[in-house]
Coordinates of C-alpha atoms in Angstrom, one line a residue:
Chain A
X1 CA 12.9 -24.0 25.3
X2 CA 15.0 -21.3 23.7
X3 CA 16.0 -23.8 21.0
X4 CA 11.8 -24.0 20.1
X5 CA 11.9 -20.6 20.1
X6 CA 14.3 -20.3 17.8
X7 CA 12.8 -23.1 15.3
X8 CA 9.7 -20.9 15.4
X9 CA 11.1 -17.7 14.5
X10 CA 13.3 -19.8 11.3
X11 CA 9.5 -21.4 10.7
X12 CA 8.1 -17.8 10.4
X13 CA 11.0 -17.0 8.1
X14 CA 10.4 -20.1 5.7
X15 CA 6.9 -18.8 5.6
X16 CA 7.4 -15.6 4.4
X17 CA 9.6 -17.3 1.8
X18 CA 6.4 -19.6 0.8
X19 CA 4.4 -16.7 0.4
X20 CA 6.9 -14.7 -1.7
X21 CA 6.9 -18.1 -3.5
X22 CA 3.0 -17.7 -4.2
X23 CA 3.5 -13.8 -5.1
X24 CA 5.6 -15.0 -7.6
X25 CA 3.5 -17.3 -9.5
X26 CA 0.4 -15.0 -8.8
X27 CA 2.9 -11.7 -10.7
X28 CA 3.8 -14.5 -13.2
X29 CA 0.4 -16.1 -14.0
X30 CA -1.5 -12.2 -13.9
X31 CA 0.7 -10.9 -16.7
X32 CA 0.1 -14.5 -18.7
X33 CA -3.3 -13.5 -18.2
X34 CA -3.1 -10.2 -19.1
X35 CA -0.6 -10.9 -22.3
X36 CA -3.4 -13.8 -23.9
X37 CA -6.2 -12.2 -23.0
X38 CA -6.5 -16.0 -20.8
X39 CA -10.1 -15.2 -18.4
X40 CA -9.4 -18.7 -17.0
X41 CA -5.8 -18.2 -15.4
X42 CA -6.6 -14.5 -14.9
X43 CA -9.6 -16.3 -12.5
X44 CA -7.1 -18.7 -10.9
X45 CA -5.1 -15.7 -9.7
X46 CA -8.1 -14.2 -8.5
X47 CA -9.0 -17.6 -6.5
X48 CA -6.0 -18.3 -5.3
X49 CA -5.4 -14.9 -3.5
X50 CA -7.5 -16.6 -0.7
X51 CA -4.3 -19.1 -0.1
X52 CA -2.1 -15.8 0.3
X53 CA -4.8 -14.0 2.5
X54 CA -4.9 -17.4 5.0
X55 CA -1.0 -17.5 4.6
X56 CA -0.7 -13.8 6.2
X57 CA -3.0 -15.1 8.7
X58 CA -0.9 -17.7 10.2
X59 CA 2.3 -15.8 10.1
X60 CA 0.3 -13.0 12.0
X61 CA -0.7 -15.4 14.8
X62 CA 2.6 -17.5 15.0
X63 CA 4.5 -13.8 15.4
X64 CA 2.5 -12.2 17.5
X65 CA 2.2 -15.8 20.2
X66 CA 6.0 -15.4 20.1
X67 CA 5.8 -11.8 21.0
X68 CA 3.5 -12.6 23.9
X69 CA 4.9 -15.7 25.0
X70 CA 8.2 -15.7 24.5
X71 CA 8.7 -12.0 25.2
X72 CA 11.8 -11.5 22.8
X73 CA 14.2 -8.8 22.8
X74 CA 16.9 -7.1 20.5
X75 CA 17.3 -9.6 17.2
X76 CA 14.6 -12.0 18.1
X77 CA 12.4 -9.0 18.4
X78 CA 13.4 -7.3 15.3
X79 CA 13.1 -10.4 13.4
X80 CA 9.3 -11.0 14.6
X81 CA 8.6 -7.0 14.0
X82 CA 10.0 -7.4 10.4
X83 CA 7.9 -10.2 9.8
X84 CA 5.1 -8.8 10.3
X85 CA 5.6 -6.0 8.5
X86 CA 7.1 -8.4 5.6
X87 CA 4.1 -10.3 5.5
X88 CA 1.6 -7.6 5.0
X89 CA 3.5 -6.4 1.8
X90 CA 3.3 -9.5 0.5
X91 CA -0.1 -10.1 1.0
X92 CA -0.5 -6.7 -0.9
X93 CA 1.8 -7.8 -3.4
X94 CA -0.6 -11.0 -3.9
X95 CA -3.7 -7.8 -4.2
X96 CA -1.8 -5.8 -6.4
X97 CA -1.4 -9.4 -9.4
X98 CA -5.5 -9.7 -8.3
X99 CA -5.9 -6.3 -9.8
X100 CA -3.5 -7.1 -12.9
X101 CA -6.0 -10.6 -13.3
X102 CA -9.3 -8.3 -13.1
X103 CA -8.2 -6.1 -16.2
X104 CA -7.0 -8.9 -17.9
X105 CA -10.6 -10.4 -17.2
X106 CA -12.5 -7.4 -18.0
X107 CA -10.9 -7.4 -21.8
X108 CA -11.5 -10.9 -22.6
X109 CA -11.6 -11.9 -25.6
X110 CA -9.5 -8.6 -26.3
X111 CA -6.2 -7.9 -24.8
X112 CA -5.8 -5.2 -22.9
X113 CA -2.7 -4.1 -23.6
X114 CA -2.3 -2.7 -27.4
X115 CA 0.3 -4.6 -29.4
X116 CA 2.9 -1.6 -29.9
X117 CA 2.5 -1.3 -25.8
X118 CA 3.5 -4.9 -25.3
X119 CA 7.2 -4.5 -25.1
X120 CA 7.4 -2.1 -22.3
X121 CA 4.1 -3.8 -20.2
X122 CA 6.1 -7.1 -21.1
X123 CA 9.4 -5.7 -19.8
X124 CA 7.6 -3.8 -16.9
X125 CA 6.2 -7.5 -15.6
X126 CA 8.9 -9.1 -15.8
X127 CA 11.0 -7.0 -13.7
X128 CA 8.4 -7.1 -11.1
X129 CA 8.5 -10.6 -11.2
X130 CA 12.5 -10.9 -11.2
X131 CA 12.2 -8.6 -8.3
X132 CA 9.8 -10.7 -6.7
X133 CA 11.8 -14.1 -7.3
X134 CA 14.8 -12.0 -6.0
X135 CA 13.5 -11.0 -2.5
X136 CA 12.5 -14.8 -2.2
X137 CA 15.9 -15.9 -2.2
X138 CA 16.7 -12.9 -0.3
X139 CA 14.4 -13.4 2.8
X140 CA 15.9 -17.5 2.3
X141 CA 19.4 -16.4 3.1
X142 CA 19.0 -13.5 4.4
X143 CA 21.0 -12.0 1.8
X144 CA 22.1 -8.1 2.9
X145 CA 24.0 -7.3 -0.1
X146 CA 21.5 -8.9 -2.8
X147 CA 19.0 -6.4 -0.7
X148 CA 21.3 -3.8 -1.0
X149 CA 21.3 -4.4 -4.9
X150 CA 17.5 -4.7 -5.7
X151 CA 17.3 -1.5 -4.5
X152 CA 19.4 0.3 -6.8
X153 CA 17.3 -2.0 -9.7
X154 CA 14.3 -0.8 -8.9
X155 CA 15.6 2.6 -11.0
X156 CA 14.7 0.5 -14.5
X157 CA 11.2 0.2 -13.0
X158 CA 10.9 3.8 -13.2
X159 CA 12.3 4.4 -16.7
X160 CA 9.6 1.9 -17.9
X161 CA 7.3 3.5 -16.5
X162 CA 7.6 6.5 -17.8
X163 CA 8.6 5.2 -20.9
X164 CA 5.1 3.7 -20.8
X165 CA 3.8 7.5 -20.5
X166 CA 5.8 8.8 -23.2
X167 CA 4.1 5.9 -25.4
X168 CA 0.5 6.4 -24.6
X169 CA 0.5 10.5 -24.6
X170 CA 2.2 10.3 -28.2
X171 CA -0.1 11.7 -30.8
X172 CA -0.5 9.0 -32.5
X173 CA -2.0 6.5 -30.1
X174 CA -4.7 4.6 -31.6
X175 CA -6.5 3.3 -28.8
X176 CA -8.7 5.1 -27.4
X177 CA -9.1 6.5 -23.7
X178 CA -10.2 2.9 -22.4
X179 CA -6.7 1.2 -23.0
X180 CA -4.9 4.3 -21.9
X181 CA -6.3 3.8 -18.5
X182 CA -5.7 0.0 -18.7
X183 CA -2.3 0.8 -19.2
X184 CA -1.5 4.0 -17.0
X185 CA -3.2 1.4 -14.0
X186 CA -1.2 -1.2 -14.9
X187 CA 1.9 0.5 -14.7
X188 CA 1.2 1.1 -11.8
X189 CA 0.2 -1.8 -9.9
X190 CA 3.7 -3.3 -11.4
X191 CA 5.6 -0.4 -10.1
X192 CA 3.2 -1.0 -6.4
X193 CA 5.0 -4.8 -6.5
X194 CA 8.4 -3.7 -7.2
X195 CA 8.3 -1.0 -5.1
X196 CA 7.1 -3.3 -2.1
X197 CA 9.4 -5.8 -3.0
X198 CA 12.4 -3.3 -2.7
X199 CA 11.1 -2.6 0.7
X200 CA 10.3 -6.3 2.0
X201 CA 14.2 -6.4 1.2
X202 CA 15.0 -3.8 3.5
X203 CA 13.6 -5.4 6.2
X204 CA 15.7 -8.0 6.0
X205 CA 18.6 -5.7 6.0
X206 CA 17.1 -4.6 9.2
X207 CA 16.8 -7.6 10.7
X208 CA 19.9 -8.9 9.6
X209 CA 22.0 -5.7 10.7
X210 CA 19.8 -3.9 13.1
X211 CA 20.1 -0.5 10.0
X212 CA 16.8 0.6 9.7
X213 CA 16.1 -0.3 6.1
X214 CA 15.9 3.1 4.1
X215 CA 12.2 4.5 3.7
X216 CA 9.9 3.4 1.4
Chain B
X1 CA 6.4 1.9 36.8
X2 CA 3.2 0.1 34.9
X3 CA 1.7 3.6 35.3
X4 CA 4.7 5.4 33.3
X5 CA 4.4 2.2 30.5
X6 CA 0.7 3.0 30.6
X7 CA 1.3 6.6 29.6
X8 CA 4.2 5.7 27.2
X9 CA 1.2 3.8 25.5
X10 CA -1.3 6.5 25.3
X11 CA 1.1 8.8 23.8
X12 CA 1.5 6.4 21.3
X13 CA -2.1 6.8 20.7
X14 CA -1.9 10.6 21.0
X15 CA 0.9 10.6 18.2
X16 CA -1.3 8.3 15.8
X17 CA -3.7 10.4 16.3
X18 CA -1.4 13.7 15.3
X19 CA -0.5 12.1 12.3
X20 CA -3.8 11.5 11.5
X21 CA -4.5 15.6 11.9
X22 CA -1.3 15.7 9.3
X23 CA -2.8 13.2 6.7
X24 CA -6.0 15.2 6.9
X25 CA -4.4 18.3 5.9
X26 CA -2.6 16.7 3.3
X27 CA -5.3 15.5 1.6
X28 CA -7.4 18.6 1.8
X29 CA -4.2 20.5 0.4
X30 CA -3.6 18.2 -2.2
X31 CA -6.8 18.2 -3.5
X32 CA -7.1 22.3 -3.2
X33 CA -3.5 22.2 -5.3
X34 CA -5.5 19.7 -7.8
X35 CA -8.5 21.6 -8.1
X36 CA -7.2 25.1 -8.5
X37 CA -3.7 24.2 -10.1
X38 CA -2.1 26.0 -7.5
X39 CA 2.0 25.0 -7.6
X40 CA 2.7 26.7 -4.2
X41 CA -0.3 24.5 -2.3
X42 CA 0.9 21.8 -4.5
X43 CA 4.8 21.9 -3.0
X44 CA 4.3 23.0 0.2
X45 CA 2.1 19.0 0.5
X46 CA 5.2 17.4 -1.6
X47 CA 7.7 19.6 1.0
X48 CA 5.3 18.7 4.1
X49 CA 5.4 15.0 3.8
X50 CA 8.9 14.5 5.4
X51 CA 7.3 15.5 8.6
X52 CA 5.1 12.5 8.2
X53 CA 7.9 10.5 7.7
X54 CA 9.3 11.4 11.0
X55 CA 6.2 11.4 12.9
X56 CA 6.0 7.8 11.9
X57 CA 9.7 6.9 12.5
X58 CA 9.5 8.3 16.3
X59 CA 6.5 6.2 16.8
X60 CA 8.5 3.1 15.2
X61 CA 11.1 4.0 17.4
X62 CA 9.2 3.7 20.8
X63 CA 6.9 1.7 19.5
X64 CA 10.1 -0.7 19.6
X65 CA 11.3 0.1 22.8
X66 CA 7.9 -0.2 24.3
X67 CA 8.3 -3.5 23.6
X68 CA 11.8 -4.4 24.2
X69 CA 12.0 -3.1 27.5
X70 CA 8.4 -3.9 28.8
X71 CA 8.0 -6.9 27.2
X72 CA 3.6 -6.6 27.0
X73 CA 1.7 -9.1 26.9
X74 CA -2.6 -9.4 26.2
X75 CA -3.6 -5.6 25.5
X76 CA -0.9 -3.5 25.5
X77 CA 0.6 -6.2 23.2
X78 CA -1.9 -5.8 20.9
X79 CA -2.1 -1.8 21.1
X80 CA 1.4 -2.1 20.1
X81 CA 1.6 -4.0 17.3
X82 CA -1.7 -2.7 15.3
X83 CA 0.0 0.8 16.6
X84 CA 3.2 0.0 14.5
X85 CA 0.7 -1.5 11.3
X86 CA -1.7 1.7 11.6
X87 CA 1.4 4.4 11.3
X88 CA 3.1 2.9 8.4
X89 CA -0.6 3.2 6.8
X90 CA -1.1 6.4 8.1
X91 CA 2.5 7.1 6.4
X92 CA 1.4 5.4 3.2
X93 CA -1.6 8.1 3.3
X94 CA 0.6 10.8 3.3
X95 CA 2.4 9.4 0.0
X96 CA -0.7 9.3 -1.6
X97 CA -1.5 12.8 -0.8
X98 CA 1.9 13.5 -2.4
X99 CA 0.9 11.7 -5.6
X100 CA -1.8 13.6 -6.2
X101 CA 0.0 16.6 -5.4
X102 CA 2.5 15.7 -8.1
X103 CA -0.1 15.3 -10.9
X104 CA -1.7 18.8 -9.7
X105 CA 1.9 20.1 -10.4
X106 CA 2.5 18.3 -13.3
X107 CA -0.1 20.5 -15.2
X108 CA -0.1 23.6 -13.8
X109 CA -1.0 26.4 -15.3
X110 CA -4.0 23.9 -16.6
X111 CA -5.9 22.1 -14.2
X112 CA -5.2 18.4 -14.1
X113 CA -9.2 17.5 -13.8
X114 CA -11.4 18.7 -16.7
X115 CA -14.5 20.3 -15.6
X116 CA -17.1 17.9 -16.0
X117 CA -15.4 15.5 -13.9
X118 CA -14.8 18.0 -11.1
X119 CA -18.1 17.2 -9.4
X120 CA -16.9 13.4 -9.4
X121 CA -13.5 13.8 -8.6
X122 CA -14.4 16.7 -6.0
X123 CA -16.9 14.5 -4.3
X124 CA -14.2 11.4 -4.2
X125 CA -11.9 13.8 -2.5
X126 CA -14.5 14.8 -0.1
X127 CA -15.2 11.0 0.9
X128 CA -11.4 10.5 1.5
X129 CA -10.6 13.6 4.0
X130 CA -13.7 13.0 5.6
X131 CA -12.9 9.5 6.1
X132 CA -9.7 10.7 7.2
X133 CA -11.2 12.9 9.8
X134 CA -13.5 10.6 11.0
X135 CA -10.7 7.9 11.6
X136 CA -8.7 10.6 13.5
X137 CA -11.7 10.9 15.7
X138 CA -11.7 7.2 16.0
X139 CA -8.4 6.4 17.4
X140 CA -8.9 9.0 19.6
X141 CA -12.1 8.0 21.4
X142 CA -11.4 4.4 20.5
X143 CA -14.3 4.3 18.9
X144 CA -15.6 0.7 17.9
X145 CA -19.1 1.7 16.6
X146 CA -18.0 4.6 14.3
X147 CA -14.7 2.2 13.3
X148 CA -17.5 0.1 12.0
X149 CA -20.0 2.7 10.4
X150 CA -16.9 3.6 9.1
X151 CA -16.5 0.7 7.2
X152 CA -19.6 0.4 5.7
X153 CA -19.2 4.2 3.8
X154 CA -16.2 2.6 1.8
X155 CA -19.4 1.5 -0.4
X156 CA -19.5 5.1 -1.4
X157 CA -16.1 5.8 -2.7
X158 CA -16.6 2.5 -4.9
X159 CA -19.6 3.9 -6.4
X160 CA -17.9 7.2 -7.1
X161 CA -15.0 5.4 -8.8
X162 CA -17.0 3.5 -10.7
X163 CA -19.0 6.7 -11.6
X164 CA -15.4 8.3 -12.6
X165 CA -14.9 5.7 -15.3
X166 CA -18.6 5.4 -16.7
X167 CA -17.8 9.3 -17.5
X168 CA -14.2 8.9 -18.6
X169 CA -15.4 6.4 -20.7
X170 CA -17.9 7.7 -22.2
X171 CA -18.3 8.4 -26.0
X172 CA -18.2 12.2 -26.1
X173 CA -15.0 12.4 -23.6
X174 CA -13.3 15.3 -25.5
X175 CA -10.1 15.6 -23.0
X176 CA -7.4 13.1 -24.5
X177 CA -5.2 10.8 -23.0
X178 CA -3.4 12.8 -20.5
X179 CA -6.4 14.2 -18.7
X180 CA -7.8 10.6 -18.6
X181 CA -4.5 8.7 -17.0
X182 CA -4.4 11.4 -14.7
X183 CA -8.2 11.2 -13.6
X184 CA -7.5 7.0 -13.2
X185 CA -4.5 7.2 -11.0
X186 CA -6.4 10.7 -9.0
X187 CA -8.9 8.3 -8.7
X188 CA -6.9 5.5 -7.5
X189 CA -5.0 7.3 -5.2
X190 CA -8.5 8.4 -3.1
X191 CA -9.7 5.3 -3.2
X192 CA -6.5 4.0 -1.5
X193 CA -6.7 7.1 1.2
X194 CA -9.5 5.8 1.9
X195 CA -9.1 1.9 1.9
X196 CA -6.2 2.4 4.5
X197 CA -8.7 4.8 6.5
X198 CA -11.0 1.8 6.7
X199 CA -7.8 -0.4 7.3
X200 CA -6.9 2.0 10.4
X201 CA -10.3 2.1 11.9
X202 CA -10.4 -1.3 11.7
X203 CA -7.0 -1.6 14.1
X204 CA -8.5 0.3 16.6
X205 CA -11.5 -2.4 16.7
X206 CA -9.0 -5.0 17.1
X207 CA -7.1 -2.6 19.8
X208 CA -10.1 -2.6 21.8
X209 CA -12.3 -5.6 21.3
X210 CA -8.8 -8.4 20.4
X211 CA -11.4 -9.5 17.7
X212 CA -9.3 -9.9 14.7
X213 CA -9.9 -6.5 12.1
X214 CA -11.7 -7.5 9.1
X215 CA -9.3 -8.3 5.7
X216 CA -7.9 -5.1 4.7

């Protein structure tokens, strides 16, 4: 009986890993989107976010059965807390690449993103997806130092980010007000991912060592 | 004993409910410090957002115990849970207050919204802290009816963002870049206040009725 129990919580756990894996490809295939100017993977991400959505589902209904069947206490308890915590972030996470698809979407056939912008937006997507990828393998081994670390790397979001600022409110942007506002929402719905993905990591820190993670 | 847990409970409720009164003041600050450029209204939201924080951590905190030493099941099981889910929204409110806050500050002496946008941006702040009143009212009175009506108003707040770009946007916008990235993420940040608000009220329904809150 308690063995079952225990196969359930390690099933919610793989879970939350399978969703982080579809995070991951949603981050990954937004910003291909949004970097081509590509309306039909932009519409897959889109689409998909249903799969996500119905993912969160489950985990919500497997966690809270345990909680009222199984009546768990100390760890057990954390762990199904956590996950239900983790699992809404996620499921925003998977929101947050729907929003980078839509303004990818809503410049086709332009980019959205000006050329002399691409580096940093570039840069700024690819951390988020690192990060993403990261907390993956972090929630698979439940990994308290790699937690620990992403942390500290969620500091080079924030430099891109400004750096983002410093780029559009130079005087010689070119653009127009349009882009500006594609860019300065994009910014931050990367920042949103890695900044939830920082604290889906802390969770498992919490779970893992009963430290409440540090606030988001 | 069951009476005591039963009180333990409502005081959860009654602390929700608290915050709630501190979110609402929060945003109506935040948008006075926006509107009017005034730095001291502006830092005293910034400053007044830890108290948030710890509102929310000492509802985590029994919130946790609740369940660990009562081990609910059916109803107050529920009430828990969505109690834990609507705080760190409630919490997540508060930070958005804070962001606006920080752009209100970032351009003071000026202020941050240019003043044909005011009645735009004023009536999108208006929508939010009422929203946020009205949801305050709602987990008090557990209030399924209003929950829903509450709901439906989101409509508005769409319309009003979409109002704040067709005017950003438009070809005569004489304000620049800055003013522009800062009405996008002002207007972002409302329309988050209030998707959480809906995303709360929607908790209480599943509190009271077990029927599963429509997707945030």
């Amino acid at each position: 009986m308690r063995e079952a129990f225990h196969d359930q919580l390690d099933g919610i756990f793989a879970d939350l890993s399978d969703i982080c894996g579809m995070v991951e490809v949603a981050v990954h295939e937004a910003t291909k989107a949004l970097m081509t100017g590509d309306v039909h993977t932009a519409d897959q991400v889109i689409s998909g976010d249903k799969a996500i959505d119905d993912a969160r589902e489950r985990v919500d209904d497997t966690s809270f059965q345990l909680l009222s069947l199984q009546q768990p206490v100390a760890g057990d308890l954390r762990m199904i807390v956590s996950a239900l915590r983790m699992v809404s972030e996620l499921e925003r996470m998977g929101d947050l690449s729907v929003h980078v698809a839509k303004i990818a979407r809503l410049r086709v056939p332009q980019v959205a993103v000006p050329e002399e912008l691409r580096p940093t937006m570039g840069r700024m997507a690819e951390v988020a997806e690192d990060m993403v990828r990261r907390v993956r393998g972090i929630i698979i081994d439940r990994d308290v130092e790699a937690a620990i670390e992403l942390g500290r790397d969620d500091e080079v979001m924030d430099q891109l980010r400004r750096r983002s600022f410093t780029e559009l409110l130079s005087t010689d942007w070119q653009h127009g007000v349009e882009a500006a506002v594609d860019i300065a929402l994009l910014g931050r719905y990367y920042e949103r991912i890695a900044d939830h993905s920082v604290s889906v990591a802390n969770r498992v820190v919490f779970v893992v060592t009963g430290e409440r993670p540090e606030r988001d």
